[in-house]
């Protein structure tokens, strides 16, 4: 039954082709329904894969389905094959499940364009083509059985991201954002490509297909082969992951990516594509464990990114921007989890984050829909009266994000913090805890400022209306998942851990031993306190004493400026690019124009000069020609004479 | 009676030839150039006949016969050309006949 | 005796040649040329080419020089003097002169050192009319015929070239 796993690609592929060619004729909302149903069918296949695996004994839950022999050059023979195991099936479920809900939401949401006019049918259909294409690429990425196929999916989602971020291409900011995302990702992709090449160079003979199962085998049985390049390779892979998952130093594209339609932000830049980096590191975790040091880097990159992004989120007033920075921060948590060997915790958080972050984005979209595209929370207020469903679901999402006790986010975040603690990385634990506090604060800033209090813009408020069912239904589903998602891996029950354990317990770090009951409970309590404390702080700052926020900002002015400007990453990159441009201009001028062109043109001119000089010989005077002939004759005569004399 | 050594004739012929060649190169009047060309051809004739005599064969003389025939033809045509040129350009100065200049 | 004769005649021939080259007047040049031809005719006779000696006088001295003189008269004696001292082509003239001297030296050397001993040729036949005729109409028949064609062509060519251009 698992051999039919390839069916997962068929519905979205078919739907995207139909929408590409006949989308305009299908019109809205038919084109949308087609796209959504396709992903729904894929979800059913993913479920099938899941249950198929469930039916197998734990040791055998790794099934490869080879679709065709893809590349075959000497030792290098990656196949177009799928690896069905607990990790990939989990990702497939998340991608197709959340993806389906977002497609349904989009059917209604995308009827209007960014200026809240009716979107024309062709563009509407095009949206679903891109979105389905994304699903296909993402599935290739997560189901790939080898590094090269993964890379194909990796690039594919990058392309989809570019297409979708720049969907409102007539807006220069959107077009630029798409370009920026693609270019920044390229840096990471370059790292990945080099890493793959290095791996192949090291073990091409043993694992020429670069299949994960083969690589695991090589690592287990003949680790020294890879030990040499492990550090370099894993650092490069980390670079790639920071690109795709928006960590330091390649995170700058994600906030700009909010230019895209909100469902896109929900799907690609919250729930799925950005998690590809996390998935890839978990997939390659045996290699990371072999390298040793890199995992420390991973953890620190994650922790610092989480902290940095949380501070920036606090300074923003654009609803989607806050969510974007929040995503960066939560992804940092996942990296932190991976870095301390808490692979299960990271995947757990990945799953719950997909639920509540997608929920938050979709709810934000609902707010935008109601307020005709307004995103500045300082222009909102009191919306809970007008948008009850949106408010309630948003609240649930924010609570999950903040780590409100017993919601999904609480358990998943805590799992990561526990892993940090077990790993004896107390400094990282502290950073994680502080970030959790900040997370709670900005999460509820997003609740209190737009939804509570008095409306700040009367006109906007009056026009607001709740969203239709097609949009609110997915919100409720995601809300439900955000609440019960924690059941997936409750402490001590650890369902997910058992699901994944065979996969990730391969290296010396292995799975951390579980702490004693007391420690675990204590840590849980601390997390709960932090979350509640953050919520209370937000209440104080944004409801009770609004000027408190202003006063705090004044007190820490320099810090605030630093955070508000994104720690000047963008500024630094701009300077770098300008420098490159200046260098390029120099090359074009000095080297190309003045040196090379001058040389070539100079050569041509030299010949022209030579020609004009020699054309003086063409005097038209026959006598001169005769003279030349005669002189030539004399010379020849002299030559013969000379040889004759010398010969004598 | 001592016969004249053949080489004397040859040297004389070379002398006349060179004089004619220099004349071709130095003079600018088309007719005089022509005459110098004839001079050169005669020098060659002398060479041929001298050598024919030296080797006791008549081939050299036949050669000269042909040269004379050709020379006659050439003079006729050449002078006709010069006449046409003078009608056209009103000058016999070969320096002014420089349409090939370029 | 013959040597003396040779040198005297040689002197005359060279004088004639130089006269052709150096004369300012075209008519003088033609007459110098005539002198040269005549002396050459004598040389031919001295070299057992009697037939050719006579032909030389008839064709060269008699026809070609006359033709030259005709053309000179037709065109007009007031040809622009191109005195050898005219400056515009001085370098060319110098080069030509030098080249000529060098050529002469080389030729002379080559010819002399070719070690051709003086020999009174035993004749296959002297250059008498009969002898020439015999050879002309047997061994060299084809060139003879071709020469006649050549003369025909030249005649036609000369006539064509000398016509005034028709206004059409």
mmCIF file of N, CA and C in Angstrom, chain A residues 429-516:
data_model
loop_
_atom_site.group_PDB
_atom_site.id
_atom_site.type_symbol
_atom_site.label_atom_id
_atom_site.label_comp_id
_atom_site.label_asym_id
_atom_site.label_seq_id
_atom_site.Cartn_x
_atom_site.Cartn_y
_atom_site.Cartn_z
ATOM 1 N N UNK A 429 19.393 27.935 28.154
ATOM 2 C CA UNK A 429 18.087 27.822 28.810
ATOM 3 C C UNK A 429 17.589 29.191 29.235
ATOM 4 N N UNK A 430 18.513 29.969 29.815
ATOM 5 C CA UNK A 430 18.119 31.297 30.269
ATOM 6 C C UNK A 430 17.648 32.151 29.092
ATOM 7 N N UNK A 431 18.415 32.096 28.007
ATOM 8 C CA UNK A 431 18.023 32.881 26.829
ATOM 9 C C UNK A 431 16.638 32.448 26.364
ATOM 10 N N UNK A 432 16.441 31.143 26.359
ATOM 11 C CA UNK A 432 15.140 30.627 25.928
ATOM 12 C C UNK A 432 14.019 31.129 26.816
ATOM 13 N N UNK A 433 14.288 31.174 28.071
ATOM 14 C CA UNK A 433 13.257 31.605 29.016
ATOM 15 C C UNK A 433 12.927 33.078 28.831
ATOM 16 N N UNK A 434 13.983 33.886 28.694
ATOM 17 C CA UNK A 434 13.746 35.323 28.486
ATOM 18 C C UNK A 434 12.936 35.528 27.212
ATOM 19 N N UNK A 435 13.350 34.806 26.180
ATOM 20 C CA UNK A 435 12.618 34.938 24.914
ATOM 21 C C UNK A 435 11.161 34.540 25.093
ATOM 22 N N UNK A 436 10.916 33.527 25.904
ATOM 23 C CA UNK A 436 9.535 33.097 26.123
ATOM 24 C C UNK A 436 8.732 34.216 26.764
ATOM 25 N N UNK A 437 9.367 34.904 27.690
ATOM 26 C CA UNK A 437 8.697 36.037 28.328
ATOM 27 C C UNK A 437 8.338 37.083 27.279
ATOM 28 N N UNK A 438 9.336 37.448 26.474
ATOM 29 C CA UNK A 438 9.088 38.459 25.444
ATOM 30 C C UNK A 438 8.009 37.988 24.477
ATOM 31 N N UNK A 439 8.053 36.695 24.165
ATOM 32 C CA UNK A 439 7.041 36.154 23.254
ATOM 33 C C UNK A 439 5.647 36.380 23.815
ATOM 34 N N UNK A 440 5.503 36.082 25.089
ATOM 35 C CA UNK A 440 4.182 36.261 25.681
ATOM 36 C C UNK A 440 3.756 37.715 25.592
ATOM 37 N N UNK A 441 4.703 38.615 25.838
ATOM 38 C CA UNK A 441 4.360 40.039 25.816
ATOM 39 C C UNK A 441 3.878 40.458 24.435
ATOM 40 N N UNK A 442 4.684 40.160 23.392
ATOM 41 C CA UNK A 442 4.243 40.673 22.091
ATOM 42 C C UNK A 442 3.020 39.938 21.568
ATOM 43 N N UNK A 443 2.881 38.641 21.985
ATOM 44 C CA UNK A 443 1.677 37.932 21.550
ATOM 45 C C UNK A 443 0.441 38.639 22.044
ATOM 46 N N UNK A 444 0.461 39.013 23.293
ATOM 47 C CA UNK A 444 -0.747 39.639 23.818
ATOM 48 C C UNK A 444 -0.830 41.114 23.521
ATOM 49 N N UNK A 445 0.284 41.687 23.120
ATOM 50 C CA UNK A 445 0.191 43.034 22.553
ATOM 51 C C UNK A 445 -0.712 42.973 21.330
ATOM 52 N N UNK A 446 -0.530 41.898 20.562
ATOM 53 C CA UNK A 446 -1.335 41.727 19.355
ATOM 54 C C UNK A 446 -2.794 41.443 19.683
ATOM 55 N N UNK A 447 -3.034 40.970 20.883
ATOM 56 C CA UNK A 447 -4.429 40.725 21.272
ATOM 57 C C UNK A 447 -5.048 42.007 21.813
ATOM 58 N N UNK A 448 -4.328 42.637 22.720
ATOM 59 C CA UNK A 448 -4.933 43.773 23.438
ATOM 60 C C UNK A 448 -5.089 44.996 22.561
ATOM 61 N N UNK A 449 -4.081 45.335 21.812
ATOM 62 C CA UNK A 449 -4.140 46.602 21.086
ATOM 63 C C UNK A 449 -5.220 46.615 20.004
ATOM 64 N N UNK A 450 -5.271 45.596 19.131
ATOM 65 C CA UNK A 450 -6.321 45.695 18.109
ATOM 66 C C UNK A 450 -7.722 45.337 18.599
ATOM 67 N N UNK A 451 -7.771 44.374 19.532
ATOM 68 C CA UNK A 451 -9.096 43.841 19.828
ATOM 69 C C UNK A 451 -9.753 44.430 21.064
ATOM 70 N N UNK A 452 -8.993 44.901 21.983
ATOM 71 C CA UNK A 452 -9.565 45.466 23.204
ATOM 72 C C UNK A 452 -9.626 46.982 23.088
ATOM 73 N N UNK A 453 -10.085 47.589 24.108
ATOM 74 C CA UNK A 453 -10.058 49.044 24.196
ATOM 75 C C UNK A 453 -10.981 49.709 23.206
ATOM 76 N N UNK A 454 -10.727 50.980 23.023
ATOM 77 C CA UNK A 454 -11.596 51.776 22.149
ATOM 78 C C UNK A 454 -11.040 51.825 20.732
ATOM 79 N N UNK A 455 -11.900 51.883 19.752
ATOM 80 C CA UNK A 455 -11.409 51.982 18.377
ATOM 81 C C UNK A 455 -10.638 53.278 18.169
ATOM 82 N N UNK A 456 -9.522 53.179 17.514
ATOM 83 C CA UNK A 456 -8.707 54.371 17.327
ATOM 84 C C UNK A 456 -9.038 55.081 16.020
ATOM 85 N N UNK A 457 -9.599 54.304 15.099
ATOM 86 C CA UNK A 457 -10.000 54.903 13.825
ATOM 87 C C UNK A 457 -11.460 54.549 13.598
ATOM 88 N N UNK A 458 -12.317 55.527 13.793
ATOM 89 C CA UNK A 458 -13.752 55.256 13.805
ATOM 90 C C UNK A 458 -14.247 54.728 12.464
ATOM 91 N N UNK A 459 -13.732 55.321 11.401
ATOM 92 C CA UNK A 459 -14.219 54.942 10.075
ATOM 93 C C UNK A 459 -13.917 53.483 9.779
ATOM 94 N N UNK A 460 -12.681 53.109 10.069
ATOM 95 C CA UNK A 460 -12.292 51.712 9.847
ATOM 96 C C UNK A 460 -13.174 50.791 10.680
ATOM 97 N N UNK A 461 -13.380 51.192 11.894
ATOM 98 C CA UNK A 461 -14.118 50.355 12.817
ATOM 99 C C UNK A 461 -15.535 50.113 12.317
ATOM 100 N N UNK A 462 -16.130 51.201 11.821
ATOM 101 C CA UNK A 462 -17.523 51.071 11.410
ATOM 102 C C UNK A 462 -17.673 50.129 10.219
ATOM 103 N N UNK A 463 -16.668 50.135 9.372
ATOM 104 C CA UNK A 463 -16.794 49.300 8.183
ATOM 105 C C UNK A 463 -16.475 47.835 8.421
ATOM 106 N N UNK A 464 -15.903 47.570 9.586
ATOM 107 C CA UNK A 464 -15.442 46.197 9.800
ATOM 108 C C UNK A 464 -16.598 45.218 9.862
ATOM 109 N N UNK A 465 -16.361 44.055 9.277
ATOM 110 C CA UNK A 465 -17.355 42.988 9.325
ATOM 111 C C UNK A 465 -16.652 41.653 9.406
ATOM 112 N N UNK A 466 -17.352 40.701 9.972
ATOM 113 C CA UNK A 466 -16.741 39.394 10.147
ATOM 114 C C UNK A 466 -16.600 38.708 8.790
ATOM 115 N N UNK A 467 -15.650 37.759 8.740
ATOM 116 C CA UNK A 467 -15.359 37.107 7.457
ATOM 117 C C UNK A 467 -16.317 35.963 7.182
ATOM 118 N N UNK A 468 -16.467 35.597 5.936
ATOM 119 C CA UNK A 468 -17.386 34.507 5.599
ATOM 120 C C UNK A 468 -16.881 33.152 6.097
ATOM 121 N N UNK A 469 -17.759 32.154 5.961
ATOM 122 C CA UNK A 469 -17.501 30.842 6.564
ATOM 123 C C UNK A 469 -16.245 30.186 6.027
ATOM 124 N N UNK A 470 -16.043 30.321 4.718
ATOM 125 C CA UNK A 470 -14.880 29.658 4.141
ATOM 126 C C UNK A 470 -13.578 30.118 4.779
ATOM 127 N N UNK A 471 -13.624 31.316 5.348
ATOM 128 C CA UNK A 471 -12.421 31.776 6.016
ATOM 129 C C UNK A 471 -12.429 31.417 7.487
ATOM 130 N N UNK A 472 -13.564 31.467 8.090
ATOM 131 C CA UNK A 472 -13.591 31.229 9.531
ATOM 132 C C UNK A 472 -13.513 29.757 9.885
ATOM 133 N N UNK A 473 -13.969 28.917 8.993
ATOM 134 C CA UNK A 473 -13.919 27.491 9.305
ATOM 135 C C UNK A 473 -12.495 26.984 9.523
ATOM 136 N N UNK A 474 -11.600 27.288 8.573
ATOM 137 C CA UNK A 474 -10.209 26.879 8.823
ATOM 138 C C UNK A 474 -9.667 27.456 10.123
ATOM 139 N N UNK A 475 -10.104 28.675 10.452
ATOM 140 C CA UNK A 475 -9.645 29.280 11.693
ATOM 141 C C UNK A 475 -10.027 28.407 12.886
ATOM 142 N N UNK A 476 -11.260 27.940 12.870
ATOM 143 C CA UNK A 476 -11.685 27.112 14.005
ATOM 144 C C UNK A 476 -10.931 25.798 14.057
ATOM 145 N N UNK A 477 -10.697 25.219 12.888
ATOM 146 C CA UNK A 477 -9.978 23.940 12.869
ATOM 147 C C UNK A 477 -8.578 24.113 13.436
ATOM 148 N N UNK A 478 -7.926 25.175 12.953
ATOM 149 C CA UNK A 478 -6.573 25.409 13.449
ATOM 150 C C UNK A 478 -6.573 25.750 14.925
ATOM 151 N N UNK A 479 -7.607 26.455 15.342
ATOM 152 C CA UNK A 479 -7.693 26.774 16.765
ATOM 153 C C UNK A 479 -7.804 25.503 17.582
ATOM 154 N N UNK A 480 -8.644 24.617 17.111
ATOM 155 C CA UNK A 480 -8.796 23.352 17.837
ATOM 156 C C UNK A 480 -7.473 22.623 17.918
ATOM 157 N N UNK A 481 -6.774 22.576 16.797
ATOM 158 C CA UNK A 481 -5.481 21.905 16.784
ATOM 159 C C UNK A 481 -4.490 22.600 17.702
ATOM 160 N N UNK A 482 -4.571 23.925 17.748
ATOM 161 C CA UNK A 482 -3.655 24.650 18.629
ATOM 162 C C UNK A 482 -3.912 24.297 20.078
ATOM 163 N N UNK A 483 -5.140 23.982 20.378
ATOM 164 C CA UNK A 483 -5.455 23.649 21.766
ATOM 165 C C UNK A 483 -5.003 22.237 22.099
ATOM 166 N N UNK A 484 -5.405 21.280 21.255
ATOM 167 C CA UNK A 484 -5.135 19.881 21.614
ATOM 168 C C UNK A 484 -3.830 19.368 21.052
ATOM 169 N N UNK A 485 -3.154 20.189 20.291
ATOM 170 C CA UNK A 485 -1.931 19.717 19.655
ATOM 171 C C UNK A 485 -0.910 19.175 20.645
ATOM 172 N N UNK A 486 -1.001 19.664 21.860
ATOM 173 C CA UNK A 486 -0.049 19.211 22.854
ATOM 174 C C UNK A 486 -0.150 17.726 23.139
ATOM 175 N N UNK A 487 -1.293 17.171 22.842
ATOM 176 C CA UNK A 487 -1.468 15.749 23.124
ATOM 177 C C UNK A 487 -0.492 14.894 22.332
ATOM 178 N N UNK A 488 0.021 15.481 21.272
ATOM 179 C CA UNK A 488 0.929 14.716 20.433
ATOM 180 C C UNK A 488 2.162 14.259 21.199
ATOM 181 N N UNK A 489 2.549 15.079 22.154
ATOM 182 C CA UNK A 489 3.767 14.680 22.868
ATOM 183 C C UNK A 489 3.769 15.185 24.301
ATOM 184 N N UNK A 490 2.803 14.738 25.056
ATOM 185 C CA UNK A 490 2.755 15.151 26.455
ATOM 186 C C UNK A 490 3.972 14.598 27.184
ATOM 187 N N UNK A 491 4.434 15.331 28.178
ATOM 188 C CA UNK A 491 5.577 14.821 28.938
ATOM 189 C C UNK A 491 5.225 13.471 29.545
ATOM 190 N N UNK A 492 6.189 12.621 29.512
ATOM 191 C CA UNK A 492 6.058 11.265 30.064
ATOM 192 C C UNK A 492 5.191 10.366 29.212
ATOM 193 N N UNK A 493 4.326 10.923 28.398
ATOM 194 C CA UNK A 493 3.593 10.060 27.472
ATOM 195 C C UNK A 493 4.390 9.968 26.185
ATOM 196 N N UNK A 494 4.858 11.136 25.740
ATOM 197 C CA UNK A 494 5.867 11.217 24.679
ATOM 198 C C UNK A 494 5.544 10.402 23.447
ATOM 199 N N UNK A 495 4.331 10.562 22.987
ATOM 200 C CA UNK A 495 3.910 9.784 21.825
ATOM 201 C C UNK A 495 4.810 10.039 20.623
ATOM 202 N N UNK A 496 5.035 11.335 20.370
ATOM 203 C CA UNK A 496 5.823 11.683 19.199
ATOM 204 C C UNK A 496 7.236 11.138 19.327
ATOM 205 N N UNK A 497 7.695 11.162 20.555
ATOM 206 C CA UNK A 497 9.057 10.688 20.737
ATOM 207 C C UNK A 497 9.162 9.214 20.357
ATOM 208 N N UNK A 498 8.185 8.467 20.743
ATOM 209 C CA UNK A 498 8.247 7.060 20.381
ATOM 210 C C UNK A 498 8.111 6.893 18.881
ATOM 211 N N UNK A 499 7.332 7.738 18.304
ATOM 212 C CA UNK A 499 7.157 7.655 16.855
ATOM 213 C C UNK A 499 8.478 7.893 16.145
ATOM 214 N N UNK A 500 9.241 8.850 16.670
ATOM 215 C CA UNK A 500 10.441 9.263 15.951
ATOM 216 C C UNK A 500 11.723 8.620 16.454
ATOM 217 N N UNK A 501 11.625 7.866 17.532
ATOM 218 C CA UNK A 501 12.863 7.553 18.251
ATOM 219 C C UNK A 501 13.823 6.710 17.421
ATOM 220 N N UNK A 502 13.308 5.780 16.663
ATOM 221 C CA UNK A 502 14.227 4.941 15.910
ATOM 222 C C UNK A 502 15.068 5.753 14.952
ATOM 223 N N UNK A 503 14.501 6.868 14.609
ATOM 224 C CA UNK A 503 15.127 7.647 13.549
ATOM 225 C C UNK A 503 16.289 8.480 14.050
ATOM 226 N N UNK A 504 16.115 9.024 15.207
ATOM 227 C CA UNK A 504 17.036 10.084 15.583
ATOM 228 C C UNK A 504 18.033 9.652 16.640
ATOM 229 N N UNK A 505 17.916 8.456 17.106
ATOM 230 C CA UNK A 505 18.853 8.058 18.166
ATOM 231 C C UNK A 505 20.040 7.373 17.531
ATOM 232 N N UNK A 506 20.768 8.095 16.753
ATOM 233 C CA UNK A 506 21.821 7.430 15.990
ATOM 234 C C UNK A 506 23.232 7.847 16.371
ATOM 235 N N UNK A 507 23.344 8.988 16.987
ATOM 236 C CA UNK A 507 24.692 9.459 17.221
ATOM 237 C C UNK A 507 25.075 9.394 18.683
ATOM 238 N N UNK A 508 26.271 9.858 18.938
ATOM 239 C CA UNK A 508 26.740 9.803 20.332
ATOM 240 C C UNK A 508 25.886 10.657 21.275
ATOM 241 N N UNK A 509 25.375 11.773 20.736
ATOM 242 C CA UNK A 509 24.552 12.606 21.611
ATOM 243 C C UNK A 509 23.261 11.872 21.942
ATOM 244 N N UNK A 510 22.708 11.279 20.902
ATOM 245 C CA UNK A 510 21.526 10.441 21.098
ATOM 246 C C UNK A 510 20.377 11.206 21.728
ATOM 247 N N UNK A 511 19.462 10.484 22.224
ATOM 248 C CA UNK A 511 18.361 11.196 22.877
ATOM 249 C C UNK A 511 18.745 11.395 24.343
ATOM 250 N N UNK A 512 18.447 12.563 24.772
ATOM 251 C CA UNK A 512 18.809 12.860 26.161
ATOM 252 C C UNK A 512 18.002 11.991 27.126
ATOM 253 N N UNK A 513 18.601 11.694 28.204
ATOM 254 C CA UNK A 513 17.844 10.923 29.201
ATOM 255 C C UNK A 513 16.788 11.842 29.789
ATOM 256 N N UNK A 514 15.741 11.260 30.157
ATOM 257 C CA UNK A 514 14.702 12.107 30.728
ATOM 258 C C UNK A 514 15.043 12.478 32.154
ATOM 259 N N UNK A 515 14.754 13.720 32.454
ATOM 260 C CA UNK A 515 15.064 14.147 33.821
ATOM 261 C C UNK A 515 14.081 13.520 34.814
ATOM 262 N N UNK A 516 14.411 13.720 36.008
ATOM 263 C CA UNK A 516 13.541 13.186 37.056
ATOM 264 C C UNK A 516 12.190 13.895 37.027
#
